[in-house]
CSV table of C-alpha atoms in Angstrom, one decimal:
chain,number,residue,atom,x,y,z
A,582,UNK,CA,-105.3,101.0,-21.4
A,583,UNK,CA,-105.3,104.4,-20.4
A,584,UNK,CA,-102.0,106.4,-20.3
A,585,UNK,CA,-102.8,106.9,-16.1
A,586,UNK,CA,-104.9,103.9,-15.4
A,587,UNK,CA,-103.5,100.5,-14.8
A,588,UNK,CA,-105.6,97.5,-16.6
A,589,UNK,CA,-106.2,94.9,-14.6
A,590,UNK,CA,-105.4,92.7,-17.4
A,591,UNK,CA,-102.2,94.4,-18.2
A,592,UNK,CA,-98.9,93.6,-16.7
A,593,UNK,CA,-95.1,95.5,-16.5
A,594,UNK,CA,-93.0,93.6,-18.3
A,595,UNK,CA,-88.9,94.4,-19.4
A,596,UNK,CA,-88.1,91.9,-22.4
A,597,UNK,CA,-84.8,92.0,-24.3
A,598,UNK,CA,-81.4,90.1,-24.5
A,599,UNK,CA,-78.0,91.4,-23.6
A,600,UNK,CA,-74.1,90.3,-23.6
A,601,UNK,CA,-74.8,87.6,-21.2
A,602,UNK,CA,-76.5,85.2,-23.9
A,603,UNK,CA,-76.5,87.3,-26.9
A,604,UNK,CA,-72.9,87.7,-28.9
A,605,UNK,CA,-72.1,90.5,-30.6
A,606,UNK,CA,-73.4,89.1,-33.9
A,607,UNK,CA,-77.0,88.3,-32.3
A,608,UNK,CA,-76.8,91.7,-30.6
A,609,UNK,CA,-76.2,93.4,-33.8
A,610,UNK,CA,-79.2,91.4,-35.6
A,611,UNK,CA,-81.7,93.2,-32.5
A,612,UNK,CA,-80.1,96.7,-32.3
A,613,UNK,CA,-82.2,99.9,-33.0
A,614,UNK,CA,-80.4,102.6,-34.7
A,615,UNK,CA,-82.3,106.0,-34.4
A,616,UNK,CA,-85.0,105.5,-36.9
A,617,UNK,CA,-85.8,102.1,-35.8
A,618,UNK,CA,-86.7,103.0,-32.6
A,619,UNK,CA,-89.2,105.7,-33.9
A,620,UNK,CA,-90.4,102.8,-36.2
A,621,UNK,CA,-91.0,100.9,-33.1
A,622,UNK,CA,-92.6,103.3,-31.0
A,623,UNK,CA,-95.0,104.2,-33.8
A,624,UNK,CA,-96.3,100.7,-34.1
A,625,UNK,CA,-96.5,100.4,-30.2
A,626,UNK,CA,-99.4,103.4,-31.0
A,627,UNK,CA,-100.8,101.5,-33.4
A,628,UNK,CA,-101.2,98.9,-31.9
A,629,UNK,CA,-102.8,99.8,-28.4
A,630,UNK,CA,-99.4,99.6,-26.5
A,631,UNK,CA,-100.6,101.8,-23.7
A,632,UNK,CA,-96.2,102.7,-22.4
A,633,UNK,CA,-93.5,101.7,-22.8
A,634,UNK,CA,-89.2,102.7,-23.0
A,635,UNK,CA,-87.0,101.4,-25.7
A,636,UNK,CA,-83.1,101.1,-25.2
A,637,UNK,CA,-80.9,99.6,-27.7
A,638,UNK,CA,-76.8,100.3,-26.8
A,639,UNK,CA,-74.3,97.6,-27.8
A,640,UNK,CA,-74.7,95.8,-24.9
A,641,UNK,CA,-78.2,95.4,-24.8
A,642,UNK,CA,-81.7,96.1,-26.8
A,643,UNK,CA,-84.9,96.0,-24.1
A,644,UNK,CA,-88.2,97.2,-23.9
A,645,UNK,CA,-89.9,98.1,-20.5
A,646,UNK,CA,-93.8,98.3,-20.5
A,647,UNK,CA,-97.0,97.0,-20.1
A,648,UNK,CA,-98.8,94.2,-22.4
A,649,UNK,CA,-101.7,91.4,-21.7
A,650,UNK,CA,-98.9,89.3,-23.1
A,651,UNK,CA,-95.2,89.7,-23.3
A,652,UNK,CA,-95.3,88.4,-27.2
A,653,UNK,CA,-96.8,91.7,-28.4
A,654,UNK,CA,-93.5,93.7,-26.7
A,655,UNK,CA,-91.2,91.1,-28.1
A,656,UNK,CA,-93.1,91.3,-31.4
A,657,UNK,CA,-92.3,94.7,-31.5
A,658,UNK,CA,-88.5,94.0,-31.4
A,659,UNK,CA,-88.3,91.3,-34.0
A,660,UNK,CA,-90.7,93.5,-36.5
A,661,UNK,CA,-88.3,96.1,-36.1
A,662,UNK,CA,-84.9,94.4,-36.5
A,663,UNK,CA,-83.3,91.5,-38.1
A,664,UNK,CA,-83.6,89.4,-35.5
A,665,UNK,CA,-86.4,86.7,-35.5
A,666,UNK,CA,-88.8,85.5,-33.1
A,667,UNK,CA,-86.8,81.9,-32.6
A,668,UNK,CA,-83.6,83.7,-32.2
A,669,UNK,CA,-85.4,85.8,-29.3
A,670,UNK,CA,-86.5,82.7,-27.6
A,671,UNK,CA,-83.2,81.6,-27.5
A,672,UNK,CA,-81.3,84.5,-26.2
A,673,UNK,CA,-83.8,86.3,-24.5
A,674,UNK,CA,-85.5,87.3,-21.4
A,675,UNK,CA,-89.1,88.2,-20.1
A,676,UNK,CA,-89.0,89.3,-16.6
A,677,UNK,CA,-92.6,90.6,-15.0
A,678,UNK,CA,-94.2,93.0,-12.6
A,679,UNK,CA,-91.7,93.2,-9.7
A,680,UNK,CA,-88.5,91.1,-11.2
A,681,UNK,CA,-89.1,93.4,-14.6
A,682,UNK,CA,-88.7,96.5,-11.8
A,683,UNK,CA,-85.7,94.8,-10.2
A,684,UNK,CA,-84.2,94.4,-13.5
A,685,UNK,CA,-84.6,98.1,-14.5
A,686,UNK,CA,-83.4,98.8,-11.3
A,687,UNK,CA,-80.2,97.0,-11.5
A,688,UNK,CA,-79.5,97.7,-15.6
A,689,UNK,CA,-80.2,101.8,-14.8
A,690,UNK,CA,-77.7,101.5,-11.9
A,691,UNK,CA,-74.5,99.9,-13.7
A,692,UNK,CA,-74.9,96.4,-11.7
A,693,UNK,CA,-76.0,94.3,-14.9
A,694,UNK,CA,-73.2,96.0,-17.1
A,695,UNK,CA,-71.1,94.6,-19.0
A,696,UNK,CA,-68.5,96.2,-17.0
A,697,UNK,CA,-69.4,96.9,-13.9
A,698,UNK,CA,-69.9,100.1,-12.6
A,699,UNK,CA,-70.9,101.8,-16.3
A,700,UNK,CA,-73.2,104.5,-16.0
A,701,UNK,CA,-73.6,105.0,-19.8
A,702,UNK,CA,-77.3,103.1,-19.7
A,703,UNK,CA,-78.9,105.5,-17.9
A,704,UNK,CA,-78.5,108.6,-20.1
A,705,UNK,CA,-80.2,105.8,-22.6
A,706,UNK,CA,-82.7,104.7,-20.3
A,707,UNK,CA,-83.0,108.7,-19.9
A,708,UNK,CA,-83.2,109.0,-23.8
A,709,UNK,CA,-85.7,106.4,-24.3
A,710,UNK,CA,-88.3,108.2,-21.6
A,711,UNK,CA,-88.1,111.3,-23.6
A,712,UNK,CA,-88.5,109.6,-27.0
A,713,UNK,CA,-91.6,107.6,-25.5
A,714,UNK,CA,-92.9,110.7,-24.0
A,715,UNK,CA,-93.2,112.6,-27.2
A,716,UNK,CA,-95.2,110.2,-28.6
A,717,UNK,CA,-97.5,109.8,-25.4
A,718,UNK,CA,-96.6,106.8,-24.2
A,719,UNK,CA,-95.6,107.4,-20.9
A,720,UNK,CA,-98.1,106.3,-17.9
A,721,UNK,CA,-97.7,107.9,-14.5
A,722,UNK,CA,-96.6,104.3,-13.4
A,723,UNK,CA,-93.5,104.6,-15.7
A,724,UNK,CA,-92.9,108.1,-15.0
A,725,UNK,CA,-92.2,107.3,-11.4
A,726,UNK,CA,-90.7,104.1,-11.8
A,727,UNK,CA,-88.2,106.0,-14.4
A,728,UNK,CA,-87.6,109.1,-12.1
A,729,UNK,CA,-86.9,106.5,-8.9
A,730,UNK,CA,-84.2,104.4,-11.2
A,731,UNK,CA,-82.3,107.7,-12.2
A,732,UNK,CA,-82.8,108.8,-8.4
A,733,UNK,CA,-81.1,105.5,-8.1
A,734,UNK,CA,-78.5,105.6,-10.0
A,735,UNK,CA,-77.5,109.6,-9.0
A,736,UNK,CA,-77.2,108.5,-5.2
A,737,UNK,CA,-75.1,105.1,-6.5
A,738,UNK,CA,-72.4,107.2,-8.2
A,739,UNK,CA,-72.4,110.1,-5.9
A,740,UNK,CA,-72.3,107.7,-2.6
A,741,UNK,CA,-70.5,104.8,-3.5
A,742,UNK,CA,-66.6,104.3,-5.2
A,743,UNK,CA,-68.8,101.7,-7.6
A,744,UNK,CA,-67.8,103.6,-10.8
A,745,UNK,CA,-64.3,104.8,-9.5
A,746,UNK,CA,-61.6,105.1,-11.8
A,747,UNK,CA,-62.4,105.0,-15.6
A,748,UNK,CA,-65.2,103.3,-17.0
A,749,UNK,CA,-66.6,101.5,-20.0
A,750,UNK,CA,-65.8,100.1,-22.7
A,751,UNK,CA,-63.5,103.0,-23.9
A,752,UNK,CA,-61.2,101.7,-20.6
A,753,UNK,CA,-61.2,98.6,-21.1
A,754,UNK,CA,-60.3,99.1,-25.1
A,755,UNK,CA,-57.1,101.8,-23.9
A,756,UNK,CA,-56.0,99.2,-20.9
A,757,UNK,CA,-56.3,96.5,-23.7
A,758,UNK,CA,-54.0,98.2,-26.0
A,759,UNK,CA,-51.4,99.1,-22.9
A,760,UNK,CA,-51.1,95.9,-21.7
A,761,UNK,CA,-50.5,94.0,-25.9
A,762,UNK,CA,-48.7,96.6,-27.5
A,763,UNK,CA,-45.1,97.7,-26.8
A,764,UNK,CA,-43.5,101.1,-27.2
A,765,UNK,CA,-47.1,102.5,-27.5
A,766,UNK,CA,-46.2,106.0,-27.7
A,767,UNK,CA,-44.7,105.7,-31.4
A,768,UNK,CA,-47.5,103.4,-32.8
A,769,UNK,CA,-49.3,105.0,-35.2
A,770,UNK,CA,-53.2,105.0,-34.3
A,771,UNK,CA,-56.2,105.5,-36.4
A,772,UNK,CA,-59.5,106.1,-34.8
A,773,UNK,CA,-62.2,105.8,-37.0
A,774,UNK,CA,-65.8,106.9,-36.1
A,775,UNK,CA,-66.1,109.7,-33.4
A,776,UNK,CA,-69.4,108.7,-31.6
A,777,UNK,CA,-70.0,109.0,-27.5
A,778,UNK,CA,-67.5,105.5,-27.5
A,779,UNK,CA,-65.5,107.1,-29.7
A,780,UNK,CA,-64.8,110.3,-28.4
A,781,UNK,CA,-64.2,108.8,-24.9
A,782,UNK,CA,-61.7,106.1,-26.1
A,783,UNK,CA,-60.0,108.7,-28.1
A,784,UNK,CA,-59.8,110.7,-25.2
A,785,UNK,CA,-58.4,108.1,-23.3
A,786,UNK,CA,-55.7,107.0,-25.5
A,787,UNK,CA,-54.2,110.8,-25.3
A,788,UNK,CA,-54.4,110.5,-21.5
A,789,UNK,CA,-53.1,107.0,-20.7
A,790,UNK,CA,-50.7,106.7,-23.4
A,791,UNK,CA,-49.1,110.1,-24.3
A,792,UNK,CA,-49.4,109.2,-28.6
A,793,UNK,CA,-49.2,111.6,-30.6
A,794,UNK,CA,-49.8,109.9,-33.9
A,795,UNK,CA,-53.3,109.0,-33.8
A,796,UNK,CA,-55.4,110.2,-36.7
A,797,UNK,CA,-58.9,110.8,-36.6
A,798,UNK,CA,-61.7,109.4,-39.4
A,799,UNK,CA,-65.3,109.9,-39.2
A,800,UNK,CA,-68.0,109.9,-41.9
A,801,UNK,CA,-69.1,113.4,-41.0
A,802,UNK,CA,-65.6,115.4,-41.2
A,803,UNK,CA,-66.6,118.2,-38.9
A,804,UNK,CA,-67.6,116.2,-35.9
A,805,UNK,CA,-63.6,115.0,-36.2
A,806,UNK,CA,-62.4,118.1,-36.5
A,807,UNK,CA,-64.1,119.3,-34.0
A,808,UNK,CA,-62.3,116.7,-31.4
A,809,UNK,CA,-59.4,117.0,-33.1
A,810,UNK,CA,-59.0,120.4,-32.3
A,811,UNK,CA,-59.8,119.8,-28.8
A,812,UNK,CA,-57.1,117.2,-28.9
A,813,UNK,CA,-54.8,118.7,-31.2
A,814,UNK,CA,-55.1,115.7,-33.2
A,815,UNK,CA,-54.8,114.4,-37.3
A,816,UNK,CA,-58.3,114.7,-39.3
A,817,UNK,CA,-58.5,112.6,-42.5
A,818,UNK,CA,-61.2,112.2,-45.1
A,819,UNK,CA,-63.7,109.5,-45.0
A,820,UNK,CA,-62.2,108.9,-48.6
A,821,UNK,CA,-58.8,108.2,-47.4
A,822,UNK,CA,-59.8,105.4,-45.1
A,823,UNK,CA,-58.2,102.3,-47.1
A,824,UNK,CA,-54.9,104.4,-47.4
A,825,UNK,CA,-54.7,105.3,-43.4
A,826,UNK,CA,-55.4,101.7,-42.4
A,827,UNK,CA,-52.2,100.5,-44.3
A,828,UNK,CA,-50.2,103.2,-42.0
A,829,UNK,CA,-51.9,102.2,-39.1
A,830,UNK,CA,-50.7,99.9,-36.3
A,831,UNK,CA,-53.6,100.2,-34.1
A,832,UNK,CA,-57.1,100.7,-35.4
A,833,UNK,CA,-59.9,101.2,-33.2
A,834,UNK,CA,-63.3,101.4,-35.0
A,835,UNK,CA,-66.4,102.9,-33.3
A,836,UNK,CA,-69.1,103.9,-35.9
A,837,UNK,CA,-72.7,103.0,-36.2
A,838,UNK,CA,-72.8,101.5,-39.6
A,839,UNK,CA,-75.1,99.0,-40.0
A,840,UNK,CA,-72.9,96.7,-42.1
A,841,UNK,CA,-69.1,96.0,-42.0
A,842,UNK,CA,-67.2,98.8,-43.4
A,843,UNK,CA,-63.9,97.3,-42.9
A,844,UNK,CA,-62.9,93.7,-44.6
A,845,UNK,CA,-60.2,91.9,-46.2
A,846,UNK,CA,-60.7,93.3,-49.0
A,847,UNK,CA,-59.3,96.3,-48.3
A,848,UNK,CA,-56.3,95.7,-46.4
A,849,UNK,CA,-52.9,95.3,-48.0
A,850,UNK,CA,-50.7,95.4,-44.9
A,851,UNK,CA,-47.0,95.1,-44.8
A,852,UNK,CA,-47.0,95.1,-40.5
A,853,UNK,CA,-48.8,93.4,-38.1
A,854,UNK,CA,-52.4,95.2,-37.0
A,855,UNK,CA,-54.6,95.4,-33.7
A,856,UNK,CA,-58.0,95.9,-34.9
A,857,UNK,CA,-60.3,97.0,-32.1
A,858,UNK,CA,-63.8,96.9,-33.0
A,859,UNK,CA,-66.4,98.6,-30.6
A,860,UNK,CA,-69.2,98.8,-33.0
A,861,UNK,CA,-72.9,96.9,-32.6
A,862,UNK,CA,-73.6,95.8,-35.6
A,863,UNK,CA,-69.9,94.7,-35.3
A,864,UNK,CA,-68.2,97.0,-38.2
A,865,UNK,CA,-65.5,95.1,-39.1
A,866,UNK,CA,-65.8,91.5,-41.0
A,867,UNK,CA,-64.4,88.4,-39.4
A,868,UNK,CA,-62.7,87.7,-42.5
A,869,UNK,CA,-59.9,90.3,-41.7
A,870,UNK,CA,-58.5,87.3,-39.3
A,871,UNK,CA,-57.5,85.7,-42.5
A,872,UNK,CA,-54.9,88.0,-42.6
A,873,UNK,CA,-51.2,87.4,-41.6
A,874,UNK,CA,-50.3,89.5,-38.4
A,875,UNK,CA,-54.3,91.2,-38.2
A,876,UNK,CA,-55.4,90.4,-34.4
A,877,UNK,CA,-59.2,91.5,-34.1
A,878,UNK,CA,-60.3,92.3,-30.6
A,879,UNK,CA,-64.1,93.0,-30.3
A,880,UNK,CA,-65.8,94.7,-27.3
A,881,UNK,CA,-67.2,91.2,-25.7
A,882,UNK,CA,-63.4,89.9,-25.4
A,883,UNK,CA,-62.5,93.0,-23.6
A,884,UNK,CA,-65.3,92.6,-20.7
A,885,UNK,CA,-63.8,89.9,-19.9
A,886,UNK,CA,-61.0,91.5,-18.9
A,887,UNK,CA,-59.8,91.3,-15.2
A,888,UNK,CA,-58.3,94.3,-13.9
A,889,UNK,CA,-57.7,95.9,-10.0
A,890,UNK,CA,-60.3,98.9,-10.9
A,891,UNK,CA,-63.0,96.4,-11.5
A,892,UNK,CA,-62.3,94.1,-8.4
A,893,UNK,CA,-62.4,96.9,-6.7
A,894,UNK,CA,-65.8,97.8,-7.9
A,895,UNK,CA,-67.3,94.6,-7.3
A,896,UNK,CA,-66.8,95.6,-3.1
A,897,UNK,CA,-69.2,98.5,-3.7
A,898,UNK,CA,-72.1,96.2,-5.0
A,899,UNK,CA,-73.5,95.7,-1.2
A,900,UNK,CA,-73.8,99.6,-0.4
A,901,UNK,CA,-75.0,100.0,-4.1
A,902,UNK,CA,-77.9,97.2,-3.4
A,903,UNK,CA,-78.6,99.0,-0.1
A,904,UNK,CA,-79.9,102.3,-2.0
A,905,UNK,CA,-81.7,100.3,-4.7
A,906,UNK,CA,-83.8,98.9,-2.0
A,907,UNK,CA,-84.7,101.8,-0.4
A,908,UNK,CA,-86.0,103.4,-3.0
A,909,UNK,CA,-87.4,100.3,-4.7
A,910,UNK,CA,-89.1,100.2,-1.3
A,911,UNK,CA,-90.9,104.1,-1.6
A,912,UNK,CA,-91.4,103.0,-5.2
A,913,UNK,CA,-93.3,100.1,-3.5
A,914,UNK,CA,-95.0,102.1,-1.1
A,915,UNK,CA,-96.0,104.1,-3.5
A,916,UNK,CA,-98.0,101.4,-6.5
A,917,UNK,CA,-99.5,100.0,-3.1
A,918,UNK,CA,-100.8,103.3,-1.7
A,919,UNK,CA,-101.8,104.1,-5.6
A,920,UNK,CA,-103.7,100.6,-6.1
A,921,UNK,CA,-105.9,100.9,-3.4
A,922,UNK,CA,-106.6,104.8,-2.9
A,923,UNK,CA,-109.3,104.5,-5.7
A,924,UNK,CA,-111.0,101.5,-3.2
A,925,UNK,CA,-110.3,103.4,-0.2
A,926,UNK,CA,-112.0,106.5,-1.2
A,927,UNK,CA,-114.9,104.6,-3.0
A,928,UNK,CA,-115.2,102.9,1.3
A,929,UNK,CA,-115.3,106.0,2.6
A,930,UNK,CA,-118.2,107.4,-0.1
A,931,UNK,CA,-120.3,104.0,0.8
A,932,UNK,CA,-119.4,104.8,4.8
A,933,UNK,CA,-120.5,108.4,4.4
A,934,UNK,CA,-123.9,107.5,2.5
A,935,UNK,CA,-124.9,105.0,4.8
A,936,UNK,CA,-124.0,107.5,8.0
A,937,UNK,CA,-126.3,110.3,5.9
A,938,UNK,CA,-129.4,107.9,5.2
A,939,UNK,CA,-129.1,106.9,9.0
A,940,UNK,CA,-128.7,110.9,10.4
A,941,UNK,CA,-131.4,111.5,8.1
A,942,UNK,CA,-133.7,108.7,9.8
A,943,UNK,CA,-132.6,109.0,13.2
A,944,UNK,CA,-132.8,113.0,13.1
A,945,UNK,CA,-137.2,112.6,12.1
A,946,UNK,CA,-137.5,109.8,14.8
A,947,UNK,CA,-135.8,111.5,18.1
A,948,UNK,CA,-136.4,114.7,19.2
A,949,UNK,CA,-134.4,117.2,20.5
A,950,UNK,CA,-131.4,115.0,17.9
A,951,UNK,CA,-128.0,117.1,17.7
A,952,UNK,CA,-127.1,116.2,13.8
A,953,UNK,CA,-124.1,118.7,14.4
A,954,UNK,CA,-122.8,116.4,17.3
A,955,UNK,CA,-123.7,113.0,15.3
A,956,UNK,CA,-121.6,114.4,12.1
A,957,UNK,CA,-118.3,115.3,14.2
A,958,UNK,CA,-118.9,111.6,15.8
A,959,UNK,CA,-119.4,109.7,12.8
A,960,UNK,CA,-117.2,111.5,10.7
A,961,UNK,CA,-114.1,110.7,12.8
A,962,UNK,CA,-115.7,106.6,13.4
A,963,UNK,CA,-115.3,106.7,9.4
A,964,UNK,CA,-112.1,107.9,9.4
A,965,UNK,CA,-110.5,105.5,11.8
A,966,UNK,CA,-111.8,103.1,10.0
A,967,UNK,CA,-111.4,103.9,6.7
A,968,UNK,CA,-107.2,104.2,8.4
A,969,UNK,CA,-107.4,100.6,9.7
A,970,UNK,CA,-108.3,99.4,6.1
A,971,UNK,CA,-105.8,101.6,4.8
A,972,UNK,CA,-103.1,100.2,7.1
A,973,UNK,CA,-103.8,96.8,6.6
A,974,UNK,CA,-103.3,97.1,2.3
A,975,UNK,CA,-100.0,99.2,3.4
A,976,UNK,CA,-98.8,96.1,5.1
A,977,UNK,CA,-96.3,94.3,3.4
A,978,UNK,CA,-97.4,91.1,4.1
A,979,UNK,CA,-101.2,92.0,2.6
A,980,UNK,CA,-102.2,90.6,-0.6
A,981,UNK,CA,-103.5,93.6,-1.7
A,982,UNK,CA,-105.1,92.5,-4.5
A,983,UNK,CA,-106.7,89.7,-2.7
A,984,UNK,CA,-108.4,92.4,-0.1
A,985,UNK,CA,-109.4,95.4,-2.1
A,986,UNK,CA,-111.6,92.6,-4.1
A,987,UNK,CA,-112.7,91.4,-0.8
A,988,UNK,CA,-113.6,94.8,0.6
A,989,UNK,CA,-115.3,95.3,-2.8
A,990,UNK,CA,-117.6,92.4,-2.0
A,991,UNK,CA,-118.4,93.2,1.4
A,992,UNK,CA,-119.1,96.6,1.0
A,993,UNK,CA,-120.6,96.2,-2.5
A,994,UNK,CA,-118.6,98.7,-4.3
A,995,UNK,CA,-118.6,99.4,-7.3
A,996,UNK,CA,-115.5,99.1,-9.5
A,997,UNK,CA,-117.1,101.8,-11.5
A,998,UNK,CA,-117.3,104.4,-8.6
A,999,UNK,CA,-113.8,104.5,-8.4
């Protein structure tokens, strides 16, 4: 399929799983880390995959674009992770043409969170357009439907209290910690892994809780540092990770290590430990549970938190629904108006031939015939009625599909002309 043209044998599709079948284990078998995704997008070349958009956050790993088959999009994802095909079918989704738009719509807006009312998706959703772009797989199709979702999600925050107060999972981690540990101020803290999640919870933690003794670990020192100066924080080595966690009574791990860098094994505590582990892959090892006084909190138990900032939220979601339907409906308008226009205008060629073979005939056989007088005339009869046809596929109760195949027939049009 062309990168403008539609197939008529290709459909939109969004396939993925997310939090609300998937655990954090499955989640972490299907996430993309940077050079997955290229991996991915390169096979989706290969392979005749006309566009598409990757995400992959820890909540969620989803592909939106256009197949003859959903298989050859989920294919993608299982070729390019450790998940397998049977696991996908258990956890995951296929959504098509107009629920796969509603879907976008709602996971680009912060209404299929996993707390409600975080906008972090759509600077991925943002991300993934630009990585498919480079690599030419972006139709005009997705390029609007893209541009209408961030138009979207803009209007949601800037018009609605939906994402008032603090958001995401950095929140819910810091009101986590506030609400289980006592005398929070003198706890000693250890933040390891200074990411986006990282940076925020970090920053959070010197907001909400006035600590002082929180020390900073991240596998590329200077990307600590440089927070820590912002923050006037503690930078230690990566080397000296086994010898902080002994110090620490809170540990909040955000990195995105592919495989557990934090087990049993090296933990000798002498005090209890709160281990909170916002990584996907999940970056610390269940087996740390083993451990006398070691409570490990992972990013899925702290969703399920209730708090007044989220109910509050939820009372938004009808003004937020209002704006997705209004521009879902101009999107709508829009892949109408751009279905038929190429039938429309191939009517009008047909009208305008027939109306020149019969000027032509009728200007030999009368005399005195005013051709300038006929064009004006049957230009504007073609016009209305090329507008009534036009009116009727804009309709929303029009199977549009349906009629431009039946205009096709009538007229005898040639797909081919358009």
């Amino acid at each position: 399929m062309g990168n403008n043209n539609l197939s008529k044998h290709h459909y939109f599709y969004a396939v993925g799983l997310s939090y609300k079948k998937a655990d954090a284990e499955m989640r972490g078998k299907f996430s993309l880390d940077a050079a997955g995704k290229t991996r991915l997008l390169e096979q989706a070349k290969n392979e005749g995959i006309g566009s598409l958009i990757v995400t992959s956050t820890c909540n969620r790993t989803e592909i939106y674009g256009f197949a003859e088959h959903p298989f050859q999009l989920i294919k993608l994802i299982c070729d390019n992770t450790q998940g397998s095909v049977d696991e996908f079918q258990r956890v995951g989704y296929v959504y098509k043409t107009q629920e796969a738009i509603n879907h976008l719509f709602r996971v680009g807006t912060g209404l299929d969170s996993q707390i409600l009312g975080d906008f972090e998706i759509i600077s991925q959703i943002k991300l993934g357009y630009n990585e498919s772009k480079s690599f030419g797989l972006i139709n005009t199709f997705m390029d609007r439907l893209t541009n209408a979702v961030i138009q979207a999600s803009k209007r949601i925050k800037n018009e609605t209290e939906i994402s008032s107060g603090a958001t995401s999972v950095s929140f819910a981690s810091v009101q986590y910690i506030i609400k289980n540990v006592n005398d929070i101020r003198n706890k000693n803290i250890l933040l390891f892994g200074t990411g986006k999640i990282g940076r925020n919870t970090c920053e959070n933690l010197v907001k909400h809780t006035k600590n002082d003794h929180i020390t900073l670990i991240n596998r590329t020192k200077d990307k600590a540092e440089k927070l820590a100066s912002k923050l006037n924080l503690i930078v230690k080595d990566y080397a000296d990770l086994q010898l902080e966690l002994q110090k620490a009574d809170i540990v909040v791990v955000a990195t995105g290590a592919q495989n557990p860098t934090i087990d049993a094994a090296i933990l000798n505590l002498k005090k209890p430990l709160l281990i909170l582990d916002l990584s996907i892959p999940k970056n610390v090892h269940d087996n740390v549970q083993t451990i006398d006084g070691v409570t490990l909190i992972h990013m899925d138990n702290l969703s399920q938190m209730t708090d007044e900032t989220l109910e509050n939220r939820k009372k938004h979601i009808p003004a937020a629904e209002a704006i997705i339907e209004e521009i879902k409906a101009e999107f709508t308008t829009w892949t109408k108006a751009r279905k038929f226009a190429p039938t429309i205008n191939a009517l009008k060629e047909k009208l305008n031939a027939i109306k020149n073979s019969e000027l032509d005939f009728q200007s030999k056989k009368i005399a005195d015939f005013n051709e300038e007088q006929a064009e004006i005339i049957s230009a504007r009869i073609i016009h209305k009625i090329t507008t009534h046809f036009a009116n009727h596929l804009k309709d929303d109760n029009t199977m549009v599909d349906e009629s431009i195949e039946w205009i096709e027939k009538v007229f005898q049009i040639d797909p081919a002309v358009k």
